[in-house]
Coordinates of C-alpha atoms in Angstrom, one line a residue:
M190 CA 29.7 -8.7 1.8
R191 CA 26.9 -6.1 1.9
V192 CA 23.3 -5.8 1.2
C193 CA 22.3 -2.7 -0.6
R194 CA 19.6 -1.1 -2.6
I195 CA 20.2 -0.6 -6.3
Y196 CA 18.6 1.5 -9.1
G197 CA 19.3 2.8 -12.6
H198 CA 18.1 3.2 -16.1
F199 CA 19.1 2.4 -19.7
G200 CA 18.3 4.4 -22.8
A201 CA 16.3 7.1 -20.9
D202 CA 16.9 10.8 -20.3
V203 CA 17.3 10.8 -16.6
S204 CA 19.1 13.6 -14.7
A205 CA 21.6 13.3 -11.9
H206 CA 18.9 14.9 -9.7
E207 CA 16.4 12.1 -10.5
L208 CA 19.0 9.5 -9.7
K209 CA 19.4 11.2 -6.3
L210 CA 15.6 11.0 -5.8
A211 CA 15.7 7.3 -6.4
S212 CA 18.5 6.9 -4.0
A213 CA 16.7 8.9 -1.3
A214 CA 13.6 6.8 -1.7
Q215 CA 15.4 3.7 -0.5
R216 CA 18.1 5.0 1.7
H217 CA 16.7 3.2 4.6
G218 CA 17.9 0.0 3.0
G219 CA 21.5 1.3 2.5
P220 CA 22.3 4.1 5.0
D221 CA 26.1 3.6 5.1
A222 CA 27.0 5.1 1.7
Q223 CA 25.3 6.3 -1.5
H224 CA 27.1 6.3 -4.9
S225 CA 26.1 6.5 -8.5
S226 CA 27.7 6.5 -12.0
Y227 CA 26.1 7.7 -15.2
G228 CA 26.8 8.5 -18.8
P229 CA 24.8 9.2 -22.0
G230 CA 21.7 7.1 -21.9
W231 CA 22.5 5.1 -18.8
G232 CA 22.9 5.3 -15.0
L233 CA 23.6 3.0 -12.1
G234 CA 23.4 3.7 -8.3
S235 CA 23.4 2.0 -5.0
N236 CA 22.7 2.5 -1.3
R237 CA 25.1 0.6 0.8
L238 CA 24.5 -1.4 4.0
A239 CA 28.0 -2.5 5.0
I240 CA 28.2 -6.1 6.4
T241 CA 31.7 -7.5 5.6
D242 CA 34.8 -5.6 4.6
P243 CA 33.3 -2.2 5.7
G244 CA 36.3 -0.3 4.3
G245 CA 35.9 -1.6 0.8
G246 CA 33.1 -2.3 -1.6
R247 CA 32.5 1.1 -3.2
Q248 CA 29.9 0.8 -5.9
P249 CA 29.7 0.7 -8.8
Y250 CA 32.3 -2.0 -9.1
E251 CA 34.4 -1.5 -12.2
L252 CA 36.6 -3.4 -14.6
G253 CA 38.4 -0.7 -16.5
A254 CA 36.0 1.8 -18.1
G255 CA 34.0 -0.9 -19.9
I256 CA 32.2 -2.9 -17.2
K257 CA 30.3 -1.4 -14.2
A258 CA 28.1 -3.2 -11.7
V259 CA 25.9 -2.5 -8.8
F260 CA 24.7 -5.3 -6.5
N261 CA 22.2 -6.0 -3.8
G262 CA 22.7 -9.1 -1.7
E263 CA 25.4 -11.6 -0.7
V264 CA 27.7 -13.8 -2.8
Y265 CA 28.6 -16.6 -0.4
N266 CA 31.2 -18.2 -2.7
H267 CA 33.0 -15.0 -3.5
E268 CA 36.3 -16.2 -2.1
A269 CA 36.4 -19.2 -4.4
L270 CA 35.4 -17.1 -7.3
R271 CA 38.1 -14.5 -6.5
A272 CA 40.7 -17.2 -6.3
R273 CA 39.6 -18.6 -9.7
L274 CA 39.6 -15.2 -11.4
K275 CA 43.0 -14.3 -9.9
D276 CA 44.4 -17.4 -11.6
R277 CA 43.1 -15.9 -14.8
G278 CA 44.9 -12.6 -14.3
Y279 CA 42.2 -10.4 -12.7
R280 CA 43.0 -8.2 -9.7
F281 CA 40.7 -6.9 -7.1
P282 CA 40.7 -3.7 -5.0
D283 CA 39.2 -5.3 -1.8
A284 CA 37.8 -8.4 -0.3
C285 CA 34.2 -7.4 -0.9
D286 CA 32.0 -10.1 -2.5
G287 CA 30.6 -7.8 -5.1
S288 CA 34.0 -6.8 -6.4
V289 CA 34.2 -10.1 -8.3
L290 CA 31.2 -9.3 -10.5
P291 CA 32.8 -7.3 -13.3
A292 CA 35.5 -9.8 -13.8
L293 CA 33.0 -12.7 -13.6
Y294 CA 31.0 -11.0 -16.3
A295 CA 34.1 -10.4 -18.4
E296 CA 34.9 -14.1 -18.2
Y297 CA 31.5 -15.6 -18.7
G298 CA 29.3 -13.0 -20.3
E299 CA 25.6 -13.2 -19.8
G300 CA 26.0 -16.5 -18.0
F301 CA 27.9 -15.0 -15.1
A302 CA 25.1 -15.5 -12.7
E303 CA 25.3 -19.3 -13.1
H304 CA 28.4 -19.1 -11.0
L305 CA 27.0 -17.2 -8.1
D306 CA 25.9 -18.8 -4.9
G307 CA 23.9 -16.4 -2.7
M308 CA 21.0 -14.0 -2.7
F309 CA 21.4 -11.2 -5.2
A310 CA 20.0 -8.7 -7.6
V311 CA 22.7 -7.4 -10.0
A312 CA 22.7 -4.6 -12.5
L313 CA 25.6 -4.4 -14.9
M314 CA 26.5 -2.0 -17.7
D315 CA 28.7 -3.3 -20.5
L316 CA 30.2 -0.3 -22.4
R317 CA 32.9 -2.1 -24.3
R318 CA 30.9 -2.2 -27.6
E319 CA 27.3 -1.4 -28.0
P320 CA 26.1 -0.3 -24.5
T321 CA 24.2 -3.2 -23.0
L322 CA 22.4 -3.5 -19.7
V323 CA 22.3 -6.9 -17.9
L324 CA 20.1 -7.6 -14.8
A325 CA 20.1 -10.8 -12.9
T326 CA 18.3 -12.3 -9.8
D327 CA 19.1 -15.3 -7.6
D328 CA 17.4 -18.6 -8.1
A329 CA 15.0 -18.3 -5.1
G330 CA 14.0 -14.6 -5.6
M331 CA 15.3 -13.5 -2.3
K332 CA 16.3 -10.1 -3.6
P333 CA 13.6 -8.5 -5.7
L334 CA 14.2 -6.1 -8.7
Y335 CA 11.4 -4.1 -10.2
Y336 CA 11.7 -2.8 -13.7
R337 CA 9.7 -1.0 -16.4
W338 CA 10.3 -1.5 -20.1
D339 CA 9.2 1.1 -22.6
A340 CA 9.4 -0.8 -25.9
A341 CA 8.6 2.2 -28.1
R342 CA 11.4 4.3 -26.6
R343 CA 13.7 1.3 -25.8
E344 CA 14.0 2.5 -22.2
V345 CA 14.4 0.4 -19.0
Y346 CA 14.1 1.7 -15.5
F347 CA 14.9 -0.5 -12.5
A348 CA 15.2 -0.4 -8.7
S349 CA 15.2 -2.7 -5.6
E350 CA 12.0 -1.0 -4.4
L351 CA 8.9 0.2 -6.2
L352 CA 9.1 3.7 -4.7
A353 CA 12.6 4.3 -6.1
L354 CA 11.5 3.1 -9.6
L355 CA 8.6 5.5 -9.5
A356 CA 10.9 8.4 -8.5
L357 CA 13.0 7.7 -11.6
Q358 CA 10.0 7.9 -13.9
Q359 CA 8.7 11.2 -12.5
R360 CA 5.1 10.5 -13.4
R361 CA 2.0 9.5 -11.6
P362 CA 1.6 5.8 -11.6
A363 CA -1.6 4.0 -12.8
Q364 CA -3.0 1.0 -11.1
W365 CA -2.8 -2.3 -13.0
A366 CA -6.5 -2.8 -13.7
P367 CA -6.7 -6.5 -12.6
G368 CA -4.7 -5.7 -9.5
L369 CA -7.4 -5.5 -6.9
D370 CA -8.8 -8.9 -7.9
A371 CA -5.3 -10.5 -8.0
Y372 CA -4.5 -9.0 -4.6
L373 CA -7.6 -10.3 -2.9
A374 CA -7.2 -13.7 -4.6
T375 CA -3.7 -14.3 -3.3
K376 CA -3.0 -11.6 -0.7
T377 CA -0.5 -9.9 -3.1
P378 CA 0.0 -10.2 -6.9
F379 CA 1.8 -13.4 -7.9
G380 CA 4.1 -13.9 -10.9
E381 CA 5.9 -11.0 -12.5
E382 CA 3.0 -8.5 -12.3
T383 CA 2.8 -5.6 -9.8
M384 CA 0.0 -3.4 -8.7
V385 CA 1.4 -0.6 -10.9
E386 CA 0.6 -0.6 -14.6
G387 CA 3.7 -1.2 -16.7
V388 CA 6.0 -2.2 -13.8
R389 CA 7.0 -5.8 -13.4
V390 CA 9.3 -7.7 -11.1
L391 CA 12.1 -9.8 -12.4
P392 CA 11.3 -13.4 -11.7
P393 CA 13.6 -15.7 -9.7
G394 CA 16.6 -17.1 -11.6
A395 CA 16.2 -14.6 -14.4
T396 CA 18.7 -12.7 -16.6
L397 CA 17.5 -9.6 -18.5
V398 CA 19.6 -8.2 -21.3
C399 CA 18.8 -4.9 -23.1
S400 CA 20.5 -2.9 -25.9
R401 CA 19.2 -0.3 -28.4
S402 CA 19.6 -2.6 -31.4
K403 CA 18.2 -5.8 -29.9
G404 CA 15.7 -4.5 -27.4
L405 CA 14.9 -6.5 -24.3
R406 CA 15.4 -10.2 -23.8
L407 CA 14.5 -12.0 -20.5
T408 CA 15.6 -15.6 -20.0
R409 CA 15.1 -18.0 -17.0
R410 CA 18.2 -19.8 -16.0
T411 CA 18.0 -23.6 -15.3
A412 CA 17.6 -24.2 -11.6
R413 CA 20.6 -25.9 -10.1
D414 CA 19.4 -28.0 -7.1
A415 CA 22.4 -29.1 -5.1
V416 CA 21.4 -32.8 -5.2
G417 CA 20.6 -34.9 -8.2
E418 CA 17.9 -37.5 -8.6
T419 CA 17.6 -40.0 -5.8
D420 CA 15.7 -43.2 -5.2
R421 CA 12.8 -41.7 -3.6
A422 CA 11.4 -45.0 -2.3
G423 CA 14.8 -46.4 -1.1
Q424 CA 15.5 -44.2 1.9
E425 CA 14.6 -44.5 5.6
L426 CA 13.1 -41.4 7.3
R427 CA 15.9 -41.3 9.7
G428 CA 18.4 -41.1 6.9
S429 CA 16.5 -38.3 5.3
G430 CA 16.4 -36.4 8.6
E431 CA 20.2 -36.8 8.9
R432 CA 20.8 -35.5 5.4
V433 CA 18.5 -32.5 6.0
L434 CA 20.2 -31.8 9.3
N435 CA 23.7 -31.9 7.8
A436 CA 22.8 -29.7 4.9
L437 CA 21.0 -27.2 7.1
R438 CA 23.9 -27.1 9.6
D439 CA 26.4 -26.3 6.8
E440 CA 24.2 -23.5 5.5
V441 CA 23.6 -22.0 9.0
R442 CA 27.4 -22.1 9.6
R443 CA 28.1 -20.2 6.3
L444 CA 25.3 -17.7 6.7
A445 CA 26.2 -16.8 10.3
V446 CA 29.5 -15.3 9.3
A447 CA 29.7 -11.5 9.1
D448 CA 31.8 -8.6 10.4
V449 CA 28.8 -7.2 12.2
P450 CA 26.6 -8.8 15.0
V451 CA 24.4 -11.6 13.8
C452 CA 21.2 -12.7 15.6
A453 CA 18.4 -15.2 15.2
V454 CA 14.6 -14.7 14.9
T455 CA 12.9 -17.3 16.9
S456 CA 9.1 -17.5 16.5
G457 CA 8.7 -20.6 18.6
G458 CA 7.9 -22.8 15.7
L459 CA 9.9 -25.7 14.3
D460 CA 11.8 -24.0 11.5
S461 CA 13.2 -20.9 13.2
S462 CA 13.8 -22.9 16.4
L463 CA 15.9 -25.4 14.4
V464 CA 18.0 -22.6 12.8
T465 CA 18.5 -21.1 16.3
A466 CA 19.6 -24.4 17.8
L467 CA 22.2 -24.9 15.0
M468 CA 23.5 -21.3 15.4
A469 CA 23.9 -22.1 19.1
Q470 CA 25.8 -25.3 18.3
R471 CA 28.4 -23.3 16.4
G472 CA 29.6 -22.1 19.7
A473 CA 27.6 -18.9 19.7
G474 CA 26.1 -20.0 23.0
P475 CA 25.6 -17.1 25.4
G476 CA 26.8 -14.7 22.7
L477 CA 23.8 -15.5 20.4
H478 CA 20.9 -13.1 20.7
T479 CA 17.4 -14.3 19.8
F480 CA 14.3 -12.2 19.1
N481 CA 10.6 -13.0 19.4
I482 CA 7.6 -10.7 18.9
A483 CA 4.3 -10.9 20.8
Y484 CA 1.5 -8.5 21.7
Q485 CA 0.8 -6.8 25.1
G486 CA -2.1 -8.6 26.8
E487 CA -3.7 -11.9 26.2
W488 CA -4.3 -12.8 22.5
P489 CA -4.8 -16.0 20.5
W490 CA -1.8 -17.8 18.9
D491 CA 0.7 -16.4 21.5
E492 CA 4.0 -18.3 20.9
R493 CA 6.3 -16.4 23.2
H494 CA 6.6 -19.3 25.8
F495 CA 7.7 -21.7 23.0
A496 CA 10.4 -19.2 21.9
R497 CA 11.6 -18.6 25.4
E498 CA 11.8 -22.4 26.0
V499 CA 14.0 -22.7 22.9
A500 CA 16.2 -19.8 24.0
E501 CA 16.7 -21.2 27.4
L502 CA 17.6 -24.6 26.0
C503 CA 20.1 -23.0 23.6
G504 CA 21.5 -20.6 26.2
T505 CA 20.8 -17.5 24.1
R506 CA 20.3 -13.9 25.2
H507 CA 16.6 -13.6 24.5
H508 CA 14.8 -10.4 23.6
Q509 CA 11.0 -10.5 23.9
V510 CA 9.5 -7.7 21.8
E511 CA 6.0 -6.7 22.7
L512 CA 3.8 -4.7 20.4
D513 CA 1.0 -2.5 21.8
V514 CA -2.0 -3.1 19.7
A515 CA -3.1 0.5 20.2
D516 CA -0.1 1.5 18.1
I517 CA -1.2 -0.5 15.0
P518 CA -3.2 2.2 13.4
G519 CA -0.2 4.5 13.6
M520 CA 2.2 1.8 12.3
L521 CA 0.1 0.5 9.4
P522 CA 0.8 3.4 7.0
E523 CA 4.6 2.9 7.5
V524 CA 4.2 -0.8 6.9
V525 CA 2.2 -0.4 3.7
W526 CA 4.6 2.3 2.5
H527 CA 7.7 0.1 2.9
S528 CA 6.0 -2.9 1.5
G529 CA 5.7 -1.3 -1.9
Q530 CA 2.8 -3.4 -2.9
P531 CA -0.2 -4.2 -0.7
N532 CA 0.2 -7.5 1.2
A533 CA -3.0 -8.6 3.0
D534 CA -1.3 -10.8 5.6
P535 CA -1.5 -9.1 9.0
I536 CA 1.9 -10.6 9.8
T537 CA 3.4 -7.6 8.0
V538 CA 2.9 -5.4 11.1
S539 CA 4.6 -8.0 13.3
T540 CA 7.5 -8.3 10.8
Y541 CA 8.0 -4.6 10.7
A542 CA 8.0 -4.1 14.5
L543 CA 10.3 -7.1 15.0
F544 CA 13.0 -5.9 12.7
E545 CA 12.7 -2.4 14.2
A546 CA 13.6 -3.9 17.5
V547 CA 16.4 -6.0 16.0
R548 CA 18.1 -2.9 14.6
A549 CA 17.5 -0.9 17.8
E550 CA 19.6 -3.5 19.6
G551 CA 22.5 -3.0 17.2
F552 CA 22.1 -6.0 14.8
K553 CA 22.4 -5.7 11.0
V554 CA 22.0 -9.4 10.2
A555 CA 19.4 -11.9 11.3
L556 CA 18.9 -15.5 10.3
T557 CA 15.3 -16.8 10.1
G558 CA 13.4 -20.0 9.4
D559 CA 11.4 -18.7 6.4
A560 CA 10.8 -20.9 3.4
A561 CA 10.8 -24.3 5.1
D562 CA 7.0 -24.8 4.8
E563 CA 7.2 -24.4 1.0
A564 CA 10.0 -26.9 0.4
F565 CA 9.0 -29.5 3.0
G566 CA 5.2 -29.4 2.7
G567 CA 4.3 -27.7 5.9
Y568 CA 1.1 -25.9 5.0
A569 CA -2.3 -27.2 5.8
R570 CA -3.6 -26.4 2.3
V571 CA -0.9 -28.6 0.8
K572 CA -1.7 -31.5 3.1
A573 CA -5.4 -31.1 2.4
A574 CA -4.8 -31.1 -1.3
L575 CA -2.7 -34.3 -1.1
R576 CA -5.4 -36.0 0.9
A577 CA -8.3 -35.0 -1.4
D578 CA -9.6 -37.9 -3.5
G579 CA -11.0 -35.9 -6.3
A580 CA -10.9 -32.3 -7.3
W581 CA -8.4 -30.6 -5.0
I582 CA -7.7 -27.4 -6.9
P583 CA -10.8 -25.2 -6.0
A584 CA -10.2 -25.7 -2.2
Y585 CA -6.5 -25.1 -2.6
V586 CA -7.0 -21.9 -4.6
D587 CA -9.6 -20.7 -2.0
A588 CA -7.0 -21.2 0.7
L589 CA -4.7 -18.7 -0.9
A590 CA -7.2 -15.9 -0.9
A591 CA -7.7 -13.0 1.4
V592 CA -11.4 -13.0 0.3
L593 CA -13.1 -16.0 -1.4
A594 CA -14.1 -15.6 -5.0
A595 CA -17.9 -15.4 -4.4
A596 CA -17.4 -12.8 -1.7
R597 CA -15.1 -10.8 -3.8
E598 CA -17.7 -10.5 -6.5
R599 CA -20.2 -9.1 -4.0
L600 CA -17.6 -6.5 -2.8
Y601 CA -16.8 -5.1 -6.3
S602 CA -18.6 -2.2 -7.9
S603 CA -20.8 -3.2 -10.9
D604 CA -18.3 -1.9 -13.4
Y605 CA -15.3 -3.7 -11.8
R606 CA -17.3 -6.9 -11.4
A607 CA -18.2 -6.9 -15.1
Y608 CA -14.5 -6.3 -16.0
V609 CA -13.3 -9.3 -13.9
A610 CA -16.0 -11.5 -15.3
D611 CA -15.1 -10.6 -18.8
R612 CA -11.3 -11.0 -18.2
G613 CA -11.4 -14.0 -15.9
S614 CA -10.6 -13.9 -12.2
A615 CA -7.1 -14.4 -10.8
S616 CA -8.3 -17.5 -9.1
D617 CA -9.5 -18.9 -12.4
L618 CA -6.0 -18.3 -13.9
I619 CA -4.2 -20.1 -11.1
A620 CA -6.6 -23.0 -11.2
R621 CA -6.1 -23.4 -14.9
R622 CA -2.3 -23.4 -14.6
L623 CA -2.4 -25.9 -11.7
S624 CA -4.6 -28.2 -13.8
E625 CA -2.3 -28.0 -16.8
A626 CA 0.7 -28.8 -14.5
E627 CA -0.9 -31.8 -12.9
A628 CA -1.2 -33.4 -16.3
Q629 CA 2.6 -33.5 -16.4
A630 CA 3.7 -34.2 -12.8
S631 CA 2.8 -35.6 -9.5
R632 CA 0.5 -33.6 -7.3
L633 CA 3.1 -33.0 -4.7
D634 CA 5.6 -31.8 -7.3
V635 CA 3.0 -29.4 -8.7
L636 CA 2.2 -28.0 -5.3
T637 CA 5.9 -27.7 -4.3
A638 CA 6.7 -25.9 -7.5
F639 CA 3.8 -23.5 -7.1
E640 CA 4.5 -22.8 -3.4
T641 CA 8.3 -22.4 -3.9
D642 CA 8.6 -20.8 -7.3
I643 CA 5.5 -18.7 -7.5
R644 CA 4.0 -17.9 -4.1
L645 CA 7.2 -17.8 -2.0
P646 CA 9.0 -15.0 -3.9
A647 CA 6.0 -12.8 -4.4
Y648 CA 4.2 -13.2 -1.1
H649 CA 6.8 -14.0 1.4
L650 CA 10.4 -13.1 0.3
R651 CA 9.5 -9.6 -0.9
R652 CA 7.7 -8.9 2.4
V653 CA 10.6 -10.1 4.5
D654 CA 13.1 -8.2 2.3
H655 CA 11.2 -4.9 2.3
L656 CA 10.2 -4.8 6.0
S657 CA 13.6 -5.9 7.3
M658 CA 15.5 -3.5 5.0
A659 CA 13.1 -0.7 6.2
H660 CA 15.2 -0.8 9.3
S661 CA 18.6 -1.6 7.6
V662 CA 18.6 -5.3 8.6
E663 CA 19.7 -8.0 6.3
V664 CA 17.8 -11.3 6.6
R665 CA 19.6 -14.5 5.6
L666 CA 17.5 -17.6 4.8
P667 CA 19.2 -21.0 5.2
F668 CA 16.1 -22.8 3.9
C669 CA 16.4 -20.9 0.6
Q670 CA 19.9 -22.2 0.0
R671 CA 20.1 -24.8 -2.8
P672 CA 21.7 -27.5 -0.7
V673 CA 18.6 -27.4 1.6
S674 CA 15.8 -26.6 -0.8
G675 CA 17.1 -28.9 -3.5
L676 CA 17.5 -31.7 -1.0
A677 CA 13.9 -31.2 0.1
R678 CA 12.6 -31.6 -3.4
S679 CA 14.5 -34.8 -3.9
L680 CA 13.1 -36.5 -0.8
P681 CA 10.6 -39.3 -1.0
A682 CA 7.1 -37.9 -0.9
A683 CA 6.3 -39.8 2.3
H684 CA 9.2 -38.1 4.0
R685 CA 7.7 -34.7 3.4
V686 CA 4.0 -35.2 3.8
D687 CA 2.2 -38.2 5.2
G688 CA -1.6 -37.7 5.6
P689 CA -2.2 -34.8 8.1
R690 CA 1.5 -34.6 9.0
G691 CA 4.0 -32.4 7.1
K692 CA 7.7 -31.7 7.1
L693 CA 8.4 -35.2 8.4
A694 CA 12.1 -35.2 7.5
L695 CA 12.5 -31.7 9.2
Y696 CA 10.9 -33.0 12.4
E697 CA 13.3 -36.0 12.2
A698 CA 16.2 -33.6 11.8
A699 CA 15.1 -31.6 14.9
A700 CA 14.7 -34.6 17.2
G701 CA 16.9 -34.2 20.2
L702 CA 17.8 -30.6 19.4
L703 CA 14.5 -28.9 20.4
P704 CA 12.2 -29.1 23.4
P705 CA 9.4 -31.8 23.0
S706 CA 6.8 -29.0 23.4
V707 CA 8.0 -27.4 20.2
I708 CA 8.3 -30.6 18.2
D709 CA 5.0 -32.1 19.4
R710 CA 2.7 -29.0 19.3
P711 CA 0.3 -28.4 16.4
K712 CA 1.4 -25.9 13.8
Q713 CA -0.2 -22.5 14.3
P714 CA 0.0 -19.2 12.4
F715 CA 2.6 -16.6 13.3
T716 CA 0.5 -13.5 12.6
L717 CA -1.5 -10.7 14.1
P718 CA -4.7 -11.8 15.9
V719 CA -6.7 -9.4 13.8
T720 CA -10.1 -11.0 14.4
A721 CA -9.8 -10.3 18.1
M722 CA -8.4 -6.8 17.5
L723 CA -11.3 -5.8 15.2
S724 CA -13.7 -5.8 18.1
P725 CA -16.5 -3.2 18.4
G726 CA -15.1 0.1 19.7
S727 CA -11.4 -0.9 19.3
P728 CA -8.9 1.6 17.8
L729 CA -8.3 -0.7 14.9
T730 CA -12.1 -0.9 14.1
A731 CA -12.4 2.9 14.2
Y732 CA -9.4 3.2 11.9
A733 CA -10.8 0.7 9.5
R734 CA -14.1 2.5 9.3
E735 CA -12.3 5.8 8.5
L736 CA -10.2 4.2 5.8
L737 CA -13.2 2.4 4.2
S738 CA -15.7 5.2 4.4
P739 CA -18.3 5.3 1.6
G740 CA -16.9 8.5 0.2
R741 CA -13.4 7.1 -0.3
L742 CA -14.7 3.9 -1.8
R743 CA -17.0 5.8 -4.2
A744 CA -14.1 8.0 -5.3
A745 CA -12.0 5.0 -6.3
G746 CA -14.9 3.2 -8.1
L747 CA -13.7 -0.3 -7.5
L748 CA -15.6 -1.4 -4.4
D749 CA -19.3 -1.2 -3.4
P750 CA -19.6 0.9 -0.2
A751 CA -22.8 -0.9 0.8
A752 CA -21.2 -4.4 0.5
V753 CA -18.2 -3.2 2.6
G754 CA -20.7 -1.9 5.2
V755 CA -22.1 -5.4 5.4
L756 CA -18.7 -6.7 6.3
F757 CA -18.5 -4.4 9.2
K758 CA -22.0 -5.4 10.4
A759 CA -21.1 -9.1 10.2
Q760 CA -17.8 -8.6 12.1
R761 CA -19.7 -6.7 14.8
E762 CA -22.4 -9.3 15.2
R763 CA -20.6 -12.5 14.4
P764 CA -16.8 -12.0 14.5
A765 CA -15.0 -14.5 12.2
D766 CA -11.5 -14.9 10.8
G767 CA -12.6 -14.6 7.2
T768 CA -14.6 -11.4 7.8
A769 CA -11.8 -9.8 9.8
L770 CA -9.2 -10.7 7.1
A771 CA -11.4 -9.2 4.4
I772 CA -11.6 -5.9 6.3
W773 CA -7.9 -5.9 7.0
A774 CA -7.1 -6.6 3.3
L775 CA -9.3 -3.8 2.1
M776 CA -7.7 -1.4 4.7
V777 CA -4.3 -2.2 3.4
F778 CA -5.4 -1.8 -0.2
E779 CA -7.0 1.6 0.5
L780 CA -3.9 2.8 2.3
W781 CA -1.7 1.7 -0.6
R782 CA -3.9 3.3 -3.2
E783 CA -3.8 6.7 -1.4
Q784 CA -0.2 6.7 -0.4
F785 CA 1.1 5.8 -3.8
A786 CA -1.4 8.3 -5.5
V787 CA -2.2 5.7 -8.2
A788 CA -4.7 6.6 -10.8
T789 CA -7.4 4.1 -9.8
A790 CA -10.7 5.5 -11.0
F791 CA -11.9 2.5 -12.9
T792 CA -13.5 2.6 -16.3
P793 CA -14.6 -0.5 -18.3
V794 CA -12.2 0.6 -21.1
V795 CA -8.7 -0.2 -19.9
R796 CA -5.4 -0.8 -21.5
E797 CA -5.4 -4.5 -21.6
R798 CA -2.3 -6.6 -21.1
S799 CA -2.2 -10.3 -22.1
P800 CA -2.0 -12.2 -18.9
V801 CA 1.4 -13.8 -18.4
P802 CA 1.1 -17.5 -17.5
L803 CA 2.3 -18.3 -14.0
P804 CA 5.5 -20.2 -14.7
V805 CA 4.7 -23.3 -12.8
L806 CA 6.5 -25.5 -15.2
T807 CA 9.2 -23.2 -16.6
R808 CA 10.9 -22.5 -13.3
R809 CA 12.5 -26.0 -13.2
P810 CA 13.8 -27.9 -16.2
S811 CA 10.6 -29.9 -16.2
L812 CA 8.4 -31.3 -13.5
V813 CA 8.4 -34.5 -15.5
E814 CA 12.1 -34.8 -15.3
V815 CA 12.0 -34.7 -11.5
E816 CA 9.2 -37.2 -11.1
S817 CA 10.2 -40.5 -9.7

């Protein structure tokens, strides 16, 4: 097994030198080896991070001269696939998981990804007849793949990271005109859009096929939850907890296997603590290393004592990482650079620093508790939406935002404000899609589908992938595995959320495994205490004022310098979480805009793209079909 970075093109005139530039742009994610293969009108390349079978796995993987594949991720069922394919006459050069891909494609064609269990982004060239490119992503969207399709030229460029894709194109990128509003509405662009005009991200569970004669075709595979329909009203909570625990234990056991050291990230919350406890149950015991990040000094939301309590109970070797807040201005440019797109959650800094420490201690693989809140209904905004008697959508959409809609309008320049009003805001688009979905499914199913299929890949999984791979660390996600996430969706609604309480079945699963203090404590955010850090005279405040100076803002033409000045005045006189997050979000955006050298000077006349509906209902066969 290995996690890599991949890149390539189809139908374009790309030199070997340009392929090397793309490789160099994401070498941090695959420092162990770099290989590429190319021919007339096509090229494939990879940067390798060796995890299992370090002596094998040279990419591209090949089947004769006709099929070549590069691969980012893990195929957890590769041994079963290899045995099946051997019975059909195929032979393999090594025990690497990716080496099964060419034979799997030869056997099943475009449907090959239906047989993969894991996290992956695959690029495959079929040269047997008309040259054809095939791209595929895993069902959860754990491994992102960016691409640009030039319909006029019939050219496709793709890469695991936005930077590498831009290196292939060799041209100055332009900002997607609605991007600032989309970013401030949801903290990062949702759906398939990116902040760069013309560049999209392949959605979860997707297969893209491109040839010169047929052009580009993108299909969404039918999601395959590991459990079928259940009698949602006929289970006891204890039974649901046992099923969740058994499924999670099996996935933790599978994902903790590697030929390199494996550790656990333990935030001190329920989800990561449960993963840690199950890893320790495997017999890892004193050999298991756990990592937690906190900040030097006294700050709100400090969870280190909860994490240490879990580590002591499980008998792990615990590493307490402490970040000096004075270092944040120096770190933030690196965080934004590796993120590829702006992400307004201050947790990005914590994530980056945490995985830097994980790698410094010699670990290439870490298991985390990410994605439990989405599947089991853990977020406060979801619980509030379910309790609401009437119109729940406006408050829910507001809870997604870095800056509320009314405040965003005041921050925009007059030209950009008029553009957003004419086009419709990103919040309006989300609200409309949620309203349409609620007409076909239960509110909990609508919320779960949106949180899991739309927000999770864009906002959460890409962040974790990019900021861990910035330090050559592979993150494995037990809660994203189908036996766990599918089971969560099948549970009775009351076993996920009951009034103000969420994740009930998960808490039931953790009973007896975790300290009462972890199970009984209120949920709190794992993030940077940015409100306290943006105090008058602090290094972060000085850096924010430099980034958001009137001259810079006027040059970009998207924000009103006077309105941004009002934000700083409000934060100085009446510090508040909403104000601090708005300043932070604008800092990140300005850093991204300058680092990526995007053409952002806004004019009312822009190249308009038809908005792509957020696929709330198309990710699953139908929300109606899974309604009890």
